[in-house]
Amino acid sequence: MCILPGLCGMMQRMGRNRIVATIGLLLLCATAMGAECVSAPFRVVHHPKDVTCAQRSLDVLTAALAEFGGRLPAGEDAIEVRIAHTMTEFLQQAGHFSMLAVAGVARPEESVIVVKAPHLRKLNEDYAGTLRHELVHILLYRNTETHRNLPRWLNEGIAMMLANEHRWNSMFRVARMFFQNRIIDYQNLDNAFLAPGNEMAFGDAYAQALSMTRYLYDSLGEERFWEVIRGCRFHSFSKALLLYGGVELTDYWNLYHHSLWRIALIAMLSSGTLFTPGALLLILAYWRKRRSNKRILQRWALEEAAGRETAYFSWDDVVEDPEAWKGDGYDPEE
């Protein structure tokens, strides 16, 4: 049910002669404070002009919770959704992500989701997908230990996977990253979310996170995947992955990294761009870089082997007469 907070109650308490005189002020206050739509556990706060969007948001969120709730229960606490009617409102609440191509943010500790109203978004942007994405962040926070145990890349990857966001676009982007040697090392991936530098790096991190999450899901299967995720409530991701998934973290990363060639080819075949001049240049650049890296590794191996040969020697190698230095009275048993 959508209401203007306090309007009806205040009017009932007023005398008839004062209602007309104050109705303009009440409407002004309602506009400033925002209206709201409520359907437990959701409370959608919005500008009065966005009432249709607010009701649609409730429908999307209710359906999403019914879909996700079996794996990620919402619990009893309410979830507040704020639809920013102006960019100023969104910028005030989006923090350091406001300058990036972000359409919504979640503050799980406060059970708050902030999204841009549809009229602030690019044409054909997936408003429903944004709501689903941010809801998943709150559900993960309530069902795992997201600060210490669940990596940020996996948190974002699950949110994108369940929201059905950017599936093909992300695959194409990861393919391009692979051929351009832009794949982010595992140890640096979370930092790409926590301290985003620019739009391209931020987009790369999201695309790779979704790709890695889908690979993990496909490798483990649905049941074991969710056992690992729920296990992050009590254990670090690496320990949960080993306990419930039977996989070492380093093995997972190596297997994923080795699979990127196949992922890249599938993406380019699916898009029909494999045999375009741009695609061929990407592949040539990749192989040139690969050969260069291989030569560097081979040179390092040779230098290391040469170092081992000179580092170890016998006494016979450095003196002409090994017995000459011993002198009189030498006793090998002393």
mmCIF file of C-alpha atoms in Angstrom:
data_model
loop_
_atom_site.group_PDB
_atom_site.id
_atom_site.type_symbol
_atom_site.label_atom_id
_atom_site.label_comp_id
_atom_site.label_asym_id
_atom_site.label_seq_id
_atom_site.Cartn_x
_atom_site.Cartn_y
_atom_site.Cartn_z
ATOM 1 C CA MET A 1 0.000 0.000 0.000
ATOM 2 C CA CYS A 2 1.363 3.430 -0.951
ATOM 3 C CA ILE A 3 0.884 6.324 1.491
ATOM 4 C CA LEU A 4 2.005 9.900 2.088
ATOM 5 C CA PRO A 5 3.438 9.589 5.599
ATOM 6 C CA GLY A 6 1.286 11.193 8.279
ATOM 7 C CA LEU A 7 -0.986 13.074 5.888
ATOM 8 C CA CYS A 8 -4.284 11.362 6.734
ATOM 9 C CA GLY A 9 -3.630 11.248 10.479
ATOM 10 C CA MET A 10 -2.735 14.906 10.684
ATOM 11 C CA MET A 11 -5.832 15.918 8.718
ATOM 12 C CA GLN A 12 -8.096 13.932 11.030
ATOM 13 C CA ARG A 13 -6.691 15.721 14.081
ATOM 14 C CA MET A 14 -7.239 19.167 12.593
ATOM 15 C CA GLY A 15 -10.422 21.180 12.679
ATOM 16 C CA ARG A 16 -12.408 21.582 9.495
ATOM 17 C CA ASN A 17 -11.581 25.276 9.185
ATOM 18 C CA ARG A 18 -7.830 24.648 9.263
ATOM 19 C CA ILE A 19 -7.652 21.841 6.707
ATOM 20 C CA VAL A 20 -7.869 24.007 3.613
ATOM 21 C CA ALA A 21 -5.326 26.448 5.014
ATOM 22 C CA THR A 22 -2.719 23.759 5.671
ATOM 23 C CA ILE A 23 -3.210 21.277 2.857
ATOM 24 C CA GLY A 24 -0.618 23.036 0.667
ATOM 25 C CA LEU A 25 1.982 22.875 3.428
ATOM 26 C CA LEU A 26 1.298 19.195 4.005
ATOM 27 C CA LEU A 27 1.726 18.396 0.332
ATOM 28 C CA LEU A 28 4.983 20.351 0.289
ATOM 29 C CA CYS A 29 6.277 18.405 3.288
ATOM 30 C CA ALA A 30 5.228 15.123 1.695
ATOM 31 C CA THR A 31 7.139 16.030 -1.447
ATOM 32 C CA ALA A 32 10.268 16.874 0.525
ATOM 33 C CA MET A 33 10.118 13.820 2.779
ATOM 34 C CA GLY A 34 9.061 11.389 0.074
ATOM 35 C CA ALA A 35 6.228 8.920 -0.097
ATOM 36 C CA GLU A 36 6.554 5.227 0.587
ATOM 37 C CA CYS A 37 5.208 1.841 -0.464
ATOM 38 C CA VAL A 38 5.283 -1.000 2.041
ATOM 39 C CA SER A 39 5.080 -4.758 1.652
ATOM 40 C CA ALA A 40 6.964 -6.703 4.320
ATOM 41 C CA PRO A 41 9.883 -6.937 4.574
ATOM 42 C CA PHE A 42 10.314 -4.091 2.063
ATOM 43 C CA ARG A 43 9.744 -0.383 2.549
ATOM 44 C CA VAL A 44 10.232 1.646 -0.627
ATOM 45 C CA VAL A 45 10.789 5.370 -0.052
ATOM 46 C CA HIS A 46 10.266 7.501 -3.154
ATOM 47 C CA HIS A 47 9.301 10.858 -4.614
ATOM 48 C CA PRO A 48 5.523 11.123 -5.116
ATOM 49 C CA LYS A 49 6.054 11.283 -8.892
ATOM 50 C CA ASP A 50 7.782 7.875 -8.770
ATOM 51 C CA VAL A 51 4.843 6.009 -7.220
ATOM 52 C CA THR A 52 4.425 3.689 -10.242
ATOM 53 C CA CYS A 53 8.139 2.871 -10.142
ATOM 54 C CA ALA A 54 7.903 2.203 -6.393
ATOM 55 C CA GLN A 55 5.067 -0.276 -6.831
ATOM 56 C CA ARG A 56 6.954 -1.993 -9.631
ATOM 57 C CA SER A 57 10.001 -2.151 -7.373
ATOM 58 C CA LEU A 58 7.972 -3.916 -4.687
ATOM 59 C CA ASP A 59 6.803 -6.483 -7.220
ATOM 60 C CA VAL A 60 10.368 -7.123 -8.436
ATOM 61 C CA LEU A 61 11.779 -7.420 -4.916
ATOM 62 C CA THR A 62 8.996 -9.693 -3.675
ATOM 63 C CA ALA A 63 9.489 -12.044 -6.619
ATOM 64 C CA ALA A 64 13.273 -11.989 -6.178
ATOM 65 C CA LEU A 65 13.002 -12.822 -2.477
ATOM 66 C CA ALA A 66 10.739 -15.762 -3.273
ATOM 67 C CA GLU A 67 13.403 -16.955 -5.741
ATOM 68 C CA PHE A 68 16.461 -16.422 -3.545
ATOM 69 C CA GLY A 69 14.985 -17.011 -0.098
ATOM 70 C CA GLY A 70 15.447 -20.765 -0.130
ATOM 71 C CA ARG A 71 19.220 -20.393 -0.391
ATOM 72 C CA LEU A 72 19.573 -17.007 1.299
ATOM 73 C CA PRO A 73 16.788 -16.362 3.844
ATOM 74 C CA ALA A 74 15.996 -12.710 4.498
ATOM 75 C CA GLY A 75 15.203 -13.059 8.207
ATOM 76 C CA GLU A 76 12.832 -10.754 10.074
ATOM 77 C CA ASP A 77 14.478 -7.340 9.684
ATOM 78 C CA ALA A 78 12.989 -4.845 7.238
ATOM 79 C CA ILE A 79 14.802 -3.755 4.065
ATOM 80 C CA GLU A 80 14.501 -0.114 3.005
ATOM 81 C CA VAL A 81 14.774 0.819 -0.663
ATOM 82 C CA ARG A 82 15.349 4.476 -1.551
ATOM 83 C CA ILE A 83 14.586 5.583 -5.098
ATOM 84 C CA ALA A 84 16.670 8.683 -5.818
ATOM 85 C CA HIS A 85 14.586 11.124 -7.851
ATOM 86 C CA THR A 86 17.531 13.419 -8.637
ATOM 87 C CA MET A 87 21.232 12.895 -9.234
ATOM 88 C CA THR A 88 21.949 15.033 -6.181
ATOM 89 C CA GLU A 89 20.051 12.574 -3.983
ATOM 90 C CA PHE A 90 21.896 9.626 -5.481
ATOM 91 C CA LEU A 91 25.316 11.264 -5.239
ATOM 92 C CA GLN A 92 24.735 12.022 -1.569
ATOM 93 C CA GLN A 93 24.129 8.354 -0.806
ATOM 94 C CA ALA A 94 26.331 6.493 -3.282
ATOM 95 C CA GLY A 95 29.633 7.564 -1.706
ATOM 96 C CA HIS A 96 32.836 7.074 -3.712
ATOM 97 C CA PHE A 97 31.010 4.952 -6.285
ATOM 98 C CA SER A 98 28.892 7.902 -7.387
ATOM 99 C CA MET A 99 31.349 8.997 -10.092
ATOM 100 C CA LEU A 100 31.386 5.546 -11.700
ATOM 101 C CA ALA A 101 28.789 3.886 -13.903
ATOM 102 C CA VAL A 102 26.787 2.690 -10.903
ATOM 103 C CA ALA A 103 22.983 2.618 -10.922
ATOM 104 C CA GLY A 104 22.486 1.317 -7.396
ATOM 105 C CA VAL A 105 24.308 0.680 -4.126
ATOM 106 C CA ALA A 106 23.583 -1.455 -1.078
ATOM 107 C CA ARG A 107 24.478 -0.698 2.529
ATOM 108 C CA PRO A 108 23.906 -4.141 4.042
ATOM 109 C CA GLU A 109 24.792 -3.116 7.597
ATOM 110 C CA GLU A 110 21.887 -0.658 7.491
ATOM 111 C CA SER A 111 19.597 -2.891 5.376
ATOM 112 C CA VAL A 112 19.374 -0.049 2.844
ATOM 113 C CA ILE A 113 19.336 -0.104 -0.966
ATOM 114 C CA VAL A 114 19.666 3.102 -2.993
ATOM 115 C CA VAL A 115 18.846 3.108 -6.708
ATOM 116 C CA LYS A 116 18.516 5.744 -9.397
ATOM 117 C CA ALA A 117 14.973 6.353 -10.602
ATOM 118 C CA PRO A 118 14.483 5.053 -14.151
ATOM 119 C CA HIS A 119 14.477 8.564 -15.648
ATOM 120 C CA LEU A 120 18.067 9.047 -14.379
ATOM 121 C CA ARG A 121 19.332 5.892 -16.030
ATOM 122 C CA LYS A 122 20.583 5.190 -19.525
ATOM 123 C CA LEU A 123 18.089 3.970 -22.076
ATOM 124 C CA ASN A 124 17.362 0.228 -21.817
ATOM 125 C CA GLU A 125 19.254 -0.184 -18.522
ATOM 126 C CA ASP A 126 17.974 -3.103 -16.465
ATOM 127 C CA TYR A 127 16.231 -1.466 -13.503
ATOM 128 C CA ALA A 128 14.853 -4.776 -12.215
ATOM 129 C CA GLY A 129 18.325 -6.326 -12.475
ATOM 130 C CA THR A 130 19.776 -3.550 -10.317
ATOM 131 C CA LEU A 131 17.177 -4.156 -7.588
ATOM 132 C CA ARG A 132 17.838 -7.907 -7.642
ATOM 133 C CA HIS A 133 21.604 -7.320 -7.552
ATOM 134 C CA GLU A 134 21.502 -5.044 -4.516
ATOM 135 C CA LEU A 135 19.045 -7.332 -2.706
ATOM 136 C CA VAL A 136 21.511 -10.221 -3.079
ATOM 137 C CA HIS A 137 24.197 -8.148 -1.324
ATOM 138 C CA ILE A 138 21.925 -7.737 1.685
ATOM 139 C CA LEU A 139 20.978 -11.420 1.717
ATOM 140 C CA LEU A 140 24.624 -12.468 1.523
ATOM 141 C CA TYR A 141 25.430 -10.138 4.407
ATOM 142 C CA ARG A 142 22.689 -11.774 6.484
ATOM 143 C CA ASN A 143 23.757 -15.329 5.664
ATOM 144 C CA THR A 144 27.571 -15.171 5.475
ATOM 145 C CA GLU A 145 30.434 -13.199 6.970
ATOM 146 C CA THR A 146 30.945 -10.786 4.095
ATOM 147 C CA HIS A 147 33.555 -8.562 5.766
ATOM 148 C CA ARG A 148 36.071 -11.217 6.739
ATOM 149 C CA ASN A 149 35.308 -14.434 4.851
ATOM 150 C CA LEU A 150 33.452 -13.864 1.589
ATOM 151 C CA PRO A 151 35.729 -12.204 -0.996
ATOM 152 C CA ARG A 152 34.377 -9.054 -2.601
ATOM 153 C CA TRP A 153 34.749 -10.522 -6.089
ATOM 154 C CA LEU A 154 32.580 -13.501 -5.126
ATOM 155 C CA ASN A 155 30.035 -11.233 -3.420
ATOM 156 C CA GLU A 156 29.703 -9.194 -6.621
ATOM 157 C CA GLY A 157 29.826 -12.277 -8.834
ATOM 158 C CA ILE A 158 26.933 -13.966 -7.025
ATOM 159 C CA ALA A 159 24.885 -10.755 -7.153
ATOM 160 C CA MET A 160 25.391 -10.494 -10.909
ATOM 161 C CA MET A 161 24.768 -14.181 -11.495
ATOM 162 C CA LEU A 162 21.474 -14.223 -9.578
ATOM 163 C CA ALA A 163 20.382 -10.924 -11.107
ATOM 164 C CA ASN A 164 21.008 -12.342 -14.614
ATOM 165 C CA GLU A 165 23.136 -9.315 -15.421
ATOM 166 C CA HIS A 166 25.572 -8.823 -18.284
ATOM 167 C CA ARG A 167 25.985 -12.521 -19.063
ATOM 168 C CA TRP A 168 27.085 -12.184 -22.690
ATOM 169 C CA ASN A 169 28.625 -8.739 -22.385
ATOM 170 C CA SER A 170 30.811 -9.972 -19.539
ATOM 171 C CA MET A 171 31.965 -12.998 -21.515
ATOM 172 C CA PHE A 172 33.006 -10.806 -24.439
ATOM 173 C CA ARG A 173 34.786 -8.429 -22.101
ATOM 174 C CA VAL A 174 36.700 -11.243 -20.392
ATOM 175 C CA ALA A 175 37.674 -12.593 -23.824
ATOM 176 C CA ARG A 176 39.117 -9.206 -24.737
ATOM 177 C CA MET A 177 40.853 -8.944 -21.361
ATOM 178 C CA PHE A 178 42.406 -12.364 -21.937
ATOM 179 C CA PHE A 179 43.778 -11.557 -25.383
ATOM 180 C CA GLN A 180 45.046 -8.178 -24.174
ATOM 181 C CA ASN A 181 46.656 -9.707 -21.066
ATOM 182 C CA ARG A 182 44.451 -7.626 -18.757
ATOM 183 C CA ILE A 183 43.243 -10.495 -16.533
ATOM 184 C CA ILE A 184 43.487 -9.279 -12.938
ATOM 185 C CA ASP A 185 45.645 -11.395 -10.613
ATOM 186 C CA TYR A 186 43.688 -13.051 -7.835
ATOM 187 C CA GLN A 187 45.485 -11.180 -5.060
ATOM 188 C CA ASN A 188 44.613 -7.835 -6.677
ATOM 189 C CA LEU A 189 41.009 -8.524 -7.627
ATOM 190 C CA ASP A 190 39.272 -7.394 -4.439
ATOM 191 C CA ASN A 191 41.211 -4.123 -4.463
ATOM 192 C CA ALA A 192 39.730 -3.327 -7.862
ATOM 193 C CA PHE A 193 36.325 -3.095 -6.128
ATOM 194 C CA LEU A 194 37.426 -1.450 -2.897
ATOM 195 C CA ALA A 195 39.542 1.219 -4.580
ATOM 196 C CA PRO A 196 38.251 1.595 -8.144
ATOM 197 C CA GLY A 197 40.555 3.667 -10.282
ATOM 198 C CA ASN A 198 38.624 4.236 -13.497
ATOM 199 C CA GLU A 199 35.613 3.004 -15.420
ATOM 200 C CA MET A 200 37.530 0.433 -17.472
ATOM 201 C CA ALA A 201 39.275 -1.147 -14.483
ATOM 202 C CA PHE A 202 35.994 -1.180 -12.562
ATOM 203 C CA GLY A 203 34.166 -2.819 -15.475
ATOM 204 C CA ASP A 204 36.969 -5.354 -15.935
ATOM 205 C CA ALA A 205 36.731 -6.358 -12.278
ATOM 206 C CA TYR A 206 32.976 -6.920 -12.503
ATOM 207 C CA ALA A 207 33.241 -8.922 -15.716
ATOM 208 C CA GLN A 208 36.005 -11.130 -14.319
ATOM 209 C CA ALA A 209 34.135 -11.633 -11.035
ATOM 210 C CA LEU A 210 31.060 -12.885 -12.875
ATOM 211 C CA SER A 211 33.176 -15.148 -15.064
ATOM 212 C CA MET A 212 34.989 -16.628 -12.040
ATOM 213 C CA THR A 213 31.736 -17.128 -10.127
ATOM 214 C CA ARG A 214 30.060 -18.936 -13.019
ATOM 215 C CA TYR A 215 33.137 -21.142 -13.425
ATOM 216 C CA LEU A 216 33.054 -21.993 -9.710
ATOM 217 C CA TYR A 217 29.308 -22.707 -9.859
ATOM 218 C CA ASP A 218 29.662 -24.930 -12.928
ATOM 219 C CA SER A 219 32.685 -26.757 -11.485
ATOM 220 C CA LEU A 220 31.187 -27.519 -8.070
ATOM 221 C CA GLY A 221 27.542 -27.955 -9.031
ATOM 222 C CA GLU A 222 24.645 -26.114 -7.408
ATOM 223 C CA GLU A 223 24.554 -27.919 -4.062
ATOM 224 C CA ARG A 224 28.264 -27.838 -3.312
ATOM 225 C CA PHE A 225 28.507 -24.243 -4.521
ATOM 226 C CA TRP A 226 25.928 -23.081 -1.971
ATOM 227 C CA GLU A 227 27.494 -25.206 0.753
ATOM 228 C CA VAL A 228 30.740 -23.305 0.165
ATOM 229 C CA ILE A 229 28.952 -19.950 0.254
ATOM 230 C CA ARG A 230 27.081 -20.760 3.473
ATOM 231 C CA GLY A 231 30.325 -22.124 4.895
ATOM 232 C CA CYS A 232 31.757 -18.602 4.624
ATOM 233 C CA ARG A 233 29.636 -17.686 7.625
ATOM 234 C CA PHE A 234 32.125 -19.552 9.822
ATOM 235 C CA HIS A 235 35.256 -20.040 7.687
ATOM 236 C CA SER A 236 37.406 -18.103 5.266
ATOM 237 C CA PHE A 237 36.567 -18.682 1.609
ATOM 238 C CA SER A 238 39.703 -20.754 1.032
ATOM 239 C CA LYS A 239 38.868 -23.029 3.970
ATOM 240 C CA ALA A 240 35.175 -23.300 3.040
ATOM 241 C CA LEU A 241 36.150 -24.113 -0.541
ATOM 242 C CA LEU A 242 38.354 -26.948 0.679
ATOM 243 C CA LEU A 243 35.945 -28.251 3.355
ATOM 244 C CA TYR A 244 32.740 -28.161 1.324
ATOM 245 C CA GLY A 245 34.007 -28.069 -2.247
ATOM 246 C CA GLY A 246 37.064 -30.308 -1.953
ATOM 247 C CA VAL A 247 39.199 -27.820 -3.904
ATOM 248 C CA GLU A 248 42.295 -25.863 -2.945
ATOM 249 C CA LEU A 249 42.040 -22.154 -3.713
ATOM 250 C CA THR A 250 45.258 -22.184 -5.767
ATOM 251 C CA ASP A 251 43.956 -25.126 -7.803
ATOM 252 C CA TYR A 252 40.684 -23.322 -8.450
ATOM 253 C CA TRP A 253 42.491 -20.204 -9.658
ATOM 254 C CA ASN A 254 44.877 -22.173 -11.878
ATOM 255 C CA LEU A 255 42.038 -24.176 -13.420
ATOM 256 C CA TYR A 256 40.013 -21.040 -14.036
ATOM 257 C CA HIS A 257 42.990 -19.271 -15.569
ATOM 258 C CA HIS A 258 43.674 -22.225 -17.857
ATOM 259 C CA SER A 259 40.018 -22.241 -18.936
ATOM 260 C CA LEU A 260 40.145 -18.661 -20.181
ATOM 261 C CA TRP A 261 41.369 -19.686 -23.619
ATOM 262 C CA ARG A 262 38.230 -21.790 -24.100
ATOM 263 C CA ILE A 263 35.994 -19.062 -22.632
ATOM 264 C CA ALA A 264 37.514 -16.497 -24.977
ATOM 265 C CA LEU A 265 37.027 -18.682 -28.053
ATOM 266 C CA ILE A 266 33.402 -19.439 -27.122
ATOM 267 C CA ALA A 267 32.690 -15.742 -26.676
ATOM 268 C CA MET A 268 34.211 -14.799 -30.010
ATOM 269 C CA LEU A 269 32.532 -17.672 -31.856
ATOM 270 C CA SER A 270 29.183 -16.786 -30.288
ATOM 271 C CA SER A 271 29.498 -13.172 -31.365
ATOM 272 C CA GLY A 272 30.643 -14.021 -34.878
ATOM 273 C CA THR A 273 33.727 -11.822 -34.457
ATOM 274 C CA LEU A 274 36.381 -14.532 -34.387
ATOM 275 C CA PHE A 275 37.464 -13.948 -37.996
ATOM 276 C CA THR A 276 37.189 -10.180 -38.081
ATOM 277 C CA PRO A 277 40.404 -8.151 -38.490
ATOM 278 C CA GLY A 278 40.087 -6.828 -34.927
ATOM 279 C CA ALA A 279 39.768 -10.319 -33.462
ATOM 280 C CA LEU A 280 42.713 -11.616 -35.457
ATOM 281 C CA LEU A 281 44.842 -8.697 -34.256
ATOM 282 C CA LEU A 282 43.863 -9.505 -30.659
ATOM 283 C CA ILE A 283 44.877 -13.144 -31.103
ATOM 284 C CA LEU A 284 48.183 -12.193 -32.736
ATOM 285 C CA ALA A 285 48.917 -9.749 -29.937
ATOM 286 C CA TYR A 286 48.140 -12.446 -27.374
ATOM 287 C CA TRP A 287 50.449 -14.997 -28.958
ATOM 288 C CA ARG A 288 53.215 -12.402 -29.338
ATOM 289 C CA LYS A 289 52.930 -11.540 -25.650
ATOM 290 C CA ARG A 290 52.727 -15.225 -24.730
ATOM 291 C CA ARG A 291 55.903 -16.021 -26.680
ATOM 292 C CA SER A 292 57.674 -13.055 -25.093
ATOM 293 C CA ASN A 293 56.703 -14.202 -21.612
ATOM 294 C CA LYS A 294 57.783 -17.753 -22.417
ATOM 295 C CA ARG A 295 61.216 -16.542 -23.535
ATOM 296 C CA ILE A 296 61.586 -14.536 -20.328
ATOM 297 C CA LEU A 297 60.707 -17.583 -18.217
ATOM 298 C CA GLN A 298 63.148 -19.739 -20.171
ATOM 299 C CA ARG A 299 65.924 -17.170 -19.666
ATOM 300 C CA TRP A 300 65.205 -17.059 -15.944
ATOM 301 C CA ALA A 301 65.330 -20.850 -15.797
ATOM 302 C CA LEU A 302 68.702 -20.908 -17.556
ATOM 303 C CA GLU A 303 70.092 -18.208 -15.267
ATOM 304 C CA GLU A 304 68.833 -20.082 -12.236
ATOM 305 C CA ALA A 305 70.404 -23.324 -13.464
ATOM 306 C CA ALA A 306 73.693 -21.548 -14.145
ATOM 307 C CA GLY A 307 73.580 -20.078 -10.655
ATOM 308 C CA ARG A 308 73.131 -23.520 -9.150
ATOM 309 C CA GLU A 309 76.125 -24.837 -11.100
ATOM 310 C CA THR A 310 78.451 -22.137 -9.737
ATOM 311 C CA ALA A 311 77.020 -22.019 -6.241
ATOM 312 C CA TYR A 312 77.985 -25.565 -5.278
ATOM 313 C CA PHE A 313 81.579 -26.871 -5.532
ATOM 314 C CA SER A 314 83.873 -29.425 -4.005
ATOM 315 C CA TRP A 315 87.122 -28.600 -2.260
ATOM 316 C CA ASP A 316 88.998 -30.318 -5.071
ATOM 317 C CA ASP A 317 87.674 -27.635 -7.434
ATOM 318 C CA VAL A 318 89.462 -24.780 -5.634
ATOM 319 C CA VAL A 319 92.826 -26.212 -4.561
ATOM 320 C CA GLU A 320 95.413 -28.121 -6.517
ATOM 321 C CA ASP A 321 96.372 -30.375 -3.559
ATOM 322 C CA PRO A 322 93.474 -30.897 -1.157
ATOM 323 C CA GLU A 323 95.818 -32.410 1.453
ATOM 324 C CA ALA A 324 98.410 -29.633 1.387
ATOM 325 C CA TRP A 325 96.511 -27.174 3.596
ATOM 326 C CA LYS A 326 96.036 -29.613 6.465
ATOM 327 C CA GLY A 327 99.538 -29.281 7.957
ATOM 328 C CA ASP A 328 101.238 -31.495 10.527
ATOM 329 C CA GLY A 329 99.191 -32.988 13.278
ATOM 330 C CA TYR A 330 95.881 -32.926 11.360
ATOM 331 C CA ASP A 331 93.504 -35.537 12.707
ATOM 332 C CA PRO A 332 90.271 -36.007 10.745
ATOM 333 C CA GLU A 333 88.606 -37.436 13.839
ATOM 334 C CA GLU A 334 89.069 -34.241 15.916
#
